Amino acid sequence: MKLWMEIHLIVPETPPSPRTMSNQTLVIEFILQGFSEHPEYRVLLFSCFLFLYSGALTGNVLIILAITFNPGLHTPMYFFLFNLATMDIICTSSIMPKALAGLVSEESIISYEGCMAQLYFLTWAASSELLLLTVMAYDRYAAICHPLHYSSMMGKAFCSGLAAAVWLLCAVNTAIHMGLMLRLDFCGPNVITHFFCEVPPLLLLSCSSTYVNSVMIILADAFYGIVNFLMTIASYGFIISSVLKVQTAAGRQKAFSTCSSHLTVVCMYYTAVFYAYISPVSGYSAGKSKLAGLLYTVLSPTLNPLIYTLRNKEVKAALRKLFPFFRN
């Protein structure tokens, strides 16, 4: 059952504030519905979220430290993995502290400004991760299909430029979407049917026209969800074709092992994205969006370090060197 709540404020006789408009009072805070429809699971959810968030922070920080302090890992693949771990930390940390606080309180309230800030950092990190996964697929393509030219194709300056372009492009794209979001008015109700501030439920709450926002979301979905995905698939198409030409089974297994971790992460992340966002705003489902949100803001940042370390002897060796207690 949808919860409807409207905030009524006493309007002073002084000139209206930025959050007021003629004959109407605008929302100055939102209520995150979270998982309030299942109060009996509150303790269980809090425990699970805290465990996953702690695991995500610990795993990604360990990867960052291992790559930073081990010269043997200063290669393009690990440079991009360093950036991926940083994005995972930003993504999950923009969501989980507020979600955990909401599970221990009767009502999870977030200010308008806090909601917009949360939305910015989440969108920036999540979109950057999608674009970076495509860059990492190209890196694997260069390593497997052009091994003799790999060092020249993926030079330090080129890799640094790719990473900077990912961060900058997604920051600008997110700023454009935030500018369009900030122009909208929210007159009430103010209950966001999610456990964090997300674009589709916010558009449904707006009392302004959201046509331009919807068009920009479709364009962003087309670029991040479809174009990026096709580029990644194309890279792996060339990789598979090249690997199948290897004559020995040992050679094929070694070639596949260098990209299996990345392919696992790509499949997991795109499954969540397609499940949540490749659908019109009008077809928004709160339950489906919450599940997808858990996948890419909590589960994916937690599993990524495990996927990349359990199958990677170099990372495990670097961690053992950095932290002796990993030896056992």
PDB file of C-alpha atoms in Angstrom, residues 5 16 21 23 70 138 171 181 274:
ATOM      1  CA  MET A   5       2.198  12.149   3.275  1.00  0.00           C
ATOM      2  CA  PRO A  16       9.471  33.093  -0.079  1.00  0.00           C
ATOM      3  CA  MET A  21       6.359  28.763  -5.021  1.00  0.00           C
ATOM      4  CA  ASN A  23       0.174  29.222  -3.580  1.00  0.00           C
ATOM      5  CA  ASN A  70      53.077  -3.607  -5.097  1.00  0.00           C
ATOM      6  CA  TYR A 138      39.027  -3.498 -24.425  1.00  0.00           C
ATOM      7  CA  ALA A 171      30.686  13.500 -13.852  1.00  0.00           C
ATOM      8  CA  MET A 181      16.349  17.180 -11.537  1.00  0.00           C
ATOM      9  CA  PHE A 274      18.928  -4.217 -17.329  1.00  0.00           C
TER      10      PHE A 274
END
